[in-house]
Amino acid sequence: MSGKNISTRVVHAGEPRPRIHGAIVTPIFQTAMFETAGNAEYHDVKYSRLNNTPNHDVLHGKLASIESAEAALVAASGMAAITTTLLTVLSTGDHVLFQDCLYGGTHDFVTHDLADFGIEYDFIDGNDPGSWEGRLRPNTKAIYVETMSNPLVGVSELEAAAQFARAHNLVSMIDNTFASPINFRPAEWGFDISLHSGTKYLNGHSDLISGAAIGKADLIERVRRRLNHLGGCLDPHACYLLHRGMKTLALRVERQNENALAIARFLDEHPKVSRVNYSGLETNENHARAKKFFDGYGGMLSFELNGGGDAAARLMDRLTVATVTVSLGGVETLITRPALSTHQGLSAEHRKNLGISDGLIRLSVGIESIDDLIDDFRNALNS
Ligand SMILES: *Cc1c(COP(=O)(O)O)cnc(C)c1O
């Protein structure tokens, strides 16, 4: 029994029973192969590239349990999970619908690489389900969305996307990295496959790269076989670190939800701040939708200052607790200007169309004391 509540399951689900030699913590199986590899069928040979050591098994069981899904698979990175899943679900001649404003790496894969595989795509407005049917083609096979958009943390019509997929016999995929399984569980809303950068909230300590695909057992089995061939396995030692990080996922994310809401409220009331993007604010245009889908509004937010890019640069110079860097989901508060970092590769025009101004600041809120964080922002804004 691993418990009804997600806070219990994140600690106990998937753990080997009986425990291996009684060990409370699953030992690291730092071995490439196992003596019993034997005469099994290729995908069942006990060989660590095939993601089948006890360190992988425990993660697969835990990830499936905490997202209320049938099966899960870890991968060497979020991008390995995403690209391998896309190349499993889609083949030459297929067409796929993507929500616009995708994570940068995914956007680049879609726009630079998919054509080489003979796969066609269209972008759709995630807020406007009425416009999706017009983008369908006879060869459309899948729809792909993200739980929250980066960096404006918008929330699309997620339930409609899963329903649309069922109605039109498409595979529904969602990148659930920003929400984490604590705040949103795609399988409960009808999604076939959820994808994660385990580098972010799942691990939570900014010290490894990993990914995961979670969902229907038959689909995950197909992704597993393709991953076995493409080779994007997760090393057993990285499995151990991810496993260790995940045990505190609920605690961390609950704290990050609280901290982010408090910072969003503080910024929203500050005279030098012109706009705050956070679905937890009652005034946010995504609030009703977020409230319906999410158990918490997450640790990601973005905002703009009256003084634009120059004021943003000054603020970031003066912060002492928040650290200026890309990436997200760690215990430490991280801050970045998307126009100069994550979204630098887009043209100024494209950024403008997406609503990403030069002065926009993205915050990944950590688990520090909320008093220290607010003091840090207050001092930096007022000096
Ligand atoms: C970071 C990230 C990815 C890519 O994950 P990696 O682990 O860096 O490969 C994919 N999607 C989202 C939303 C991310 O934040």
mmCIF file with all atom_site columns, N, CA, C and O in Angstrom, residues 47-65:
data_model
loop_
_atom_site.group_PDB
_atom_site.id
_atom_site.type_symbol
_atom_site.label_atom_id
_atom_site.label_alt_id
_atom_site.label_comp_id
_atom_site.label_asym_id
_atom_site.label_entity_id
_atom_site.label_seq_id
_atom_site.pdbx_PDB_ins_code
_atom_site.Cartn_x
_atom_site.Cartn_y
_atom_site.Cartn_z
_atom_site.occupancy
_atom_site.B_iso_or_equiv
_atom_site.pdbx_formal_charge
_atom_site.auth_seq_id
_atom_site.auth_comp_id
_atom_site.auth_asym_id
_atom_site.auth_atom_id
_atom_site.pdbx_PDB_model_num
ATOM 1  N N  . TYR A 1 47 ? 19.838 -4.967 -19.181 1.00 0.00 ? 47 TYR A N  1
ATOM 2  C CA . TYR A 1 47 ? 20.964 -4.159 -19.653 1.00 0.00 ? 47 TYR A CA 1
ATOM 3  C C  . TYR A 1 47 ? 20.581 -2.706 -19.396 1.00 0.00 ? 47 TYR A C  1
ATOM 4  O O  . TYR A 1 47 ? 19.469 -2.288 -19.745 1.00 0.00 ? 47 TYR A O  1
ATOM 5  N N  . SER A 1 48 ? 21.450 -1.913 -18.797 1.00 0.00 ? 48 SER A N  1
ATOM 6  C CA . SER A 1 48 ? 20.997 -0.637 -18.243 1.00 0.00 ? 48 SER A CA 1
ATOM 7  C C  . SER A 1 48 ? 20.563 0.382  -19.292 1.00 0.00 ? 48 SER A C  1
ATOM 8  O O  . SER A 1 48 ? 19.807 1.292  -18.987 1.00 0.00 ? 48 SER A O  1
ATOM 9  N N  . ARG A 1 49 ? 21.009 0.235  -20.557 1.00 0.00 ? 49 ARG A N  1
ATOM 10 C CA . ARG A 1 49 ? 20.467 1.139  -21.595 1.00 0.00 ? 49 ARG A CA 1
ATOM 11 C C  . ARG A 1 49 ? 18.975 0.912  -21.791 1.00 0.00 ? 49 ARG A C  1
ATOM 12 O O  . ARG A 1 49 ? 18.260 1.799  -22.275 1.00 0.00 ? 49 ARG A O  1
ATOM 13 N N  . LEU A 1 50 ? 18.480 -0.250 -21.409 1.00 0.00 ? 50 LEU A N  1
ATOM 14 C CA . LEU A 1 50 ? 17.064 -0.550 -21.602 1.00 0.00 ? 50 LEU A CA 1
ATOM 15 C C  . LEU A 1 50 ? 16.233 -0.060 -20.405 1.00 0.00 ? 50 LEU A C  1
ATOM 16 O O  . LEU A 1 50 ? 15.071 -0.424 -20.253 1.00 0.00 ? 50 LEU A O  1
ATOM 17 N N  . ASN A 1 51 ? 16.826 0.796  -19.574 1.00 0.00 ? 51 ASN A N  1
ATOM 18 C CA . ASN A 1 51 ? 16.076 1.464  -18.498 1.00 0.00 ? 51 ASN A CA 1
ATOM 19 C C  . ASN A 1 51 ? 15.388 0.464  -17.578 1.00 0.00 ? 51 ASN A C  1
ATOM 20 O O  . ASN A 1 51 ? 14.245 0.687  -17.188 1.00 0.00 ? 51 ASN A O  1
ATOM 21 N N  . ASN A 1 52 ? 16.063 -0.664 -17.246 1.00 0.00 ? 52 ASN A N  1
ATOM 22 C CA . ASN A 1 52 ? 15.343 -1.682 -16.472 1.00 0.00 ? 52 ASN A CA 1
ATOM 23 C C  . ASN A 1 52 ? 16.080 -2.172 -15.219 1.00 0.00 ? 52 ASN A C  1
ATOM 24 O O  . ASN A 1 52 ? 15.875 -3.291 -14.785 1.00 0.00 ? 52 ASN A O  1
ATOM 25 N N  . THR A 1 53 ? 16.902 -1.309 -14.625 1.00 0.00 ? 53 THR A N  1
ATOM 26 C CA . THR A 1 53 ? 17.463 -1.676 -13.323 1.00 0.00 ? 53 THR A CA 1
ATOM 27 C C  . THR A 1 53 ? 16.407 -1.382 -12.242 1.00 0.00 ? 53 THR A C  1
ATOM 28 O O  . THR A 1 53 ? 15.417 -0.686 -12.508 1.00 0.00 ? 53 THR A O  1
ATOM 29 N N  . PRO A 1 54 ? 16.614 -1.882 -11.019 1.00 0.00 ? 54 PRO A N  1
ATOM 30 C CA . PRO A 1 54 ? 15.671 -1.526 -9.935  1.00 0.00 ? 54 PRO A CA 1
ATOM 31 C C  . PRO A 1 54 ? 15.570 -0.007 -9.727  1.00 0.00 ? 54 PRO A C  1
ATOM 32 O O  . PRO A 1 54 ? 14.531 0.486  -9.294  1.00 0.00 ? 54 PRO A O  1
ATOM 33 N N  . ASN A 1 55 ? 16.622 0.746  -10.046 1.00 0.00 ? 55 ASN A N  1
ATOM 34 C CA . ASN A 1 55 ? 16.557 2.204  -9.905  1.00 0.00 ? 55 ASN A CA 1
ATOM 35 C C  . ASN A 1 55 ? 15.559 2.806  -10.906 1.00 0.00 ? 55 ASN A C  1
ATOM 36 O O  . ASN A 1 55 ? 14.884 3.791  -10.604 1.00 0.00 ? 55 ASN A O  1
ATOM 37 N N  . HIS A 1 56 ? 15.464 2.215  -12.090 1.00 0.00 ? 56 HIS A N  1
ATOM 38 C CA . HIS A 1 56 ? 14.465 2.675  -13.062 1.00 0.00 ? 56 HIS A CA 1
ATOM 39 C C  . HIS A 1 56 ? 13.069 2.219  -12.643 1.00 0.00 ? 56 HIS A C  1
ATOM 40 O O  . HIS A 1 56 ? 12.121 2.999  -12.682 1.00 0.00 ? 56 HIS A O  1
ATOM 41 N N  . ASP A 1 57 ? 12.973 0.952  -12.214 1.00 0.00 ? 57 ASP A N  1
ATOM 42 C CA . ASP A 1 57 ? 11.648 0.406  -11.858 1.00 0.00 ? 57 ASP A CA 1
ATOM 43 C C  . ASP A 1 57 ? 10.964 1.239  -10.776 1.00 0.00 ? 57 ASP A C  1
ATOM 44 O O  . ASP A 1 57 ? 9.770  1.523  -10.857 1.00 0.00 ? 57 ASP A O  1
ATOM 45 N N  . VAL A 1 58 ? 11.736 1.644  -9.772  1.00 0.00 ? 58 VAL A N  1
ATOM 46 C CA . VAL A 1 58 ? 11.118 2.378  -8.658  1.00 0.00 ? 58 VAL A CA 1
ATOM 47 C C  . VAL A 1 58 ? 10.609 3.738  -9.153  1.00 0.00 ? 58 VAL A C  1
ATOM 48 O O  . VAL A 1 58 ? 9.517  4.185  -8.790  1.00 0.00 ? 58 VAL A O  1
ATOM 49 N N  . LEU A 1 59 ? 11.357 4.381  -10.043 1.00 0.00 ? 59 LEU A N  1
ATOM 50 C CA . LEU A 1 59 ? 10.910 5.672  -10.586 1.00 0.00 ? 59 LEU A CA 1
ATOM 51 C C  . LEU A 1 59 ? 9.666  5.501  -11.452 1.00 0.00 ? 59 LEU A C  1
ATOM 52 O O  . LEU A 1 59 ? 8.733  6.311  -11.395 1.00 0.00 ? 59 LEU A O  1
ATOM 53 N N  . HIS A 1 60 ? 9.668  4.440  -12.262 1.00 0.00 ? 60 HIS A N  1
ATOM 54 C CA . HIS A 1 60 ? 8.507  4.220  -13.142 1.00 0.00 ? 60 HIS A CA 1
ATOM 55 C C  . HIS A 1 60 ? 7.239  4.013  -12.309 1.00 0.00 ? 60 HIS A C  1
ATOM 56 O O  . HIS A 1 60 ? 6.185  4.582  -12.608 1.00 0.00 ? 60 HIS A O  1
ATOM 57 N N  . GLY A 1 61 ? 7.368  3.223  -11.244 1.00 0.00 ? 61 GLY A N  1
ATOM 58 C CA . GLY A 1 61 ? 6.203  2.971  -10.402 1.00 0.00 ? 61 GLY A CA 1
ATOM 59 C C  . GLY A 1 61 ? 5.737  4.236  -9.684  1.00 0.00 ? 61 GLY A C  1
ATOM 60 O O  . GLY A 1 61 ? 4.543  4.527  -9.594  1.00 0.00 ? 61 GLY A O  1
ATOM 61 N N  . LYS A 1 62 ? 6.697  4.998  -9.203  1.00 0.00 ? 62 LYS A N  1
ATOM 62 C CA . LYS A 1 62 ? 6.350  6.208  -8.447  1.00 0.00 ? 62 LYS A CA 1
ATOM 63 C C  . LYS A 1 62 ? 5.717  7.261  -9.361  1.00 0.00 ? 62 LYS A C  1
ATOM 64 O O  . LYS A 1 62 ? 4.695  7.856  -9.035  1.00 0.00 ? 62 LYS A O  1
ATOM 65 N N  . LEU A 1 63 ? 6.318  7.479  -10.527 1.00 0.00 ? 63 LEU A N  1
ATOM 66 C CA . LEU A 1 63 ? 5.802  8.503  -11.444 1.00 0.00 ? 63 LEU A CA 1
ATOM 67 C C  . LEU A 1 63 ? 4.395  8.155  -11.921 1.00 0.00 ? 63 LEU A C  1
ATOM 68 O O  . LEU A 1 63 ? 3.516  9.024  -11.990 1.00 0.00 ? 63 LEU A O  1
ATOM 69 N N  . ALA A 1 64 ? 4.176  6.876  -12.262 1.00 0.00 ? 64 ALA A N  1
ATOM 70 C CA . ALA A 1 64 ? 2.833  6.481  -12.710 1.00 0.00 ? 64 ALA A CA 1
ATOM 71 C C  . ALA A 1 64 ? 1.836  6.708  -11.573 1.00 0.00 ? 64 ALA A C  1
ATOM 72 O O  . ALA A 1 64 ? 0.753  7.263  -11.784 1.00 0.00 ? 64 ALA A O  1
ATOM 73 N N  . SER A 1 65 ? 2.210  6.322  -10.358 1.00 0.00 ? 65 SER A N  1
ATOM 74 C CA . SER A 1 65 ? 1.291  6.452  -9.225  1.00 0.00 ? 65 SER A CA 1
ATOM 75 C C  . SER A 1 65 ? 0.932  7.912  -8.950  1.00 0.00 ? 65 SER A C  1
ATOM 76 O O  . SER A 1 65 ? -0.241 8.243  -8.773  1.00 0.00 ? 65 SER A O  1
#
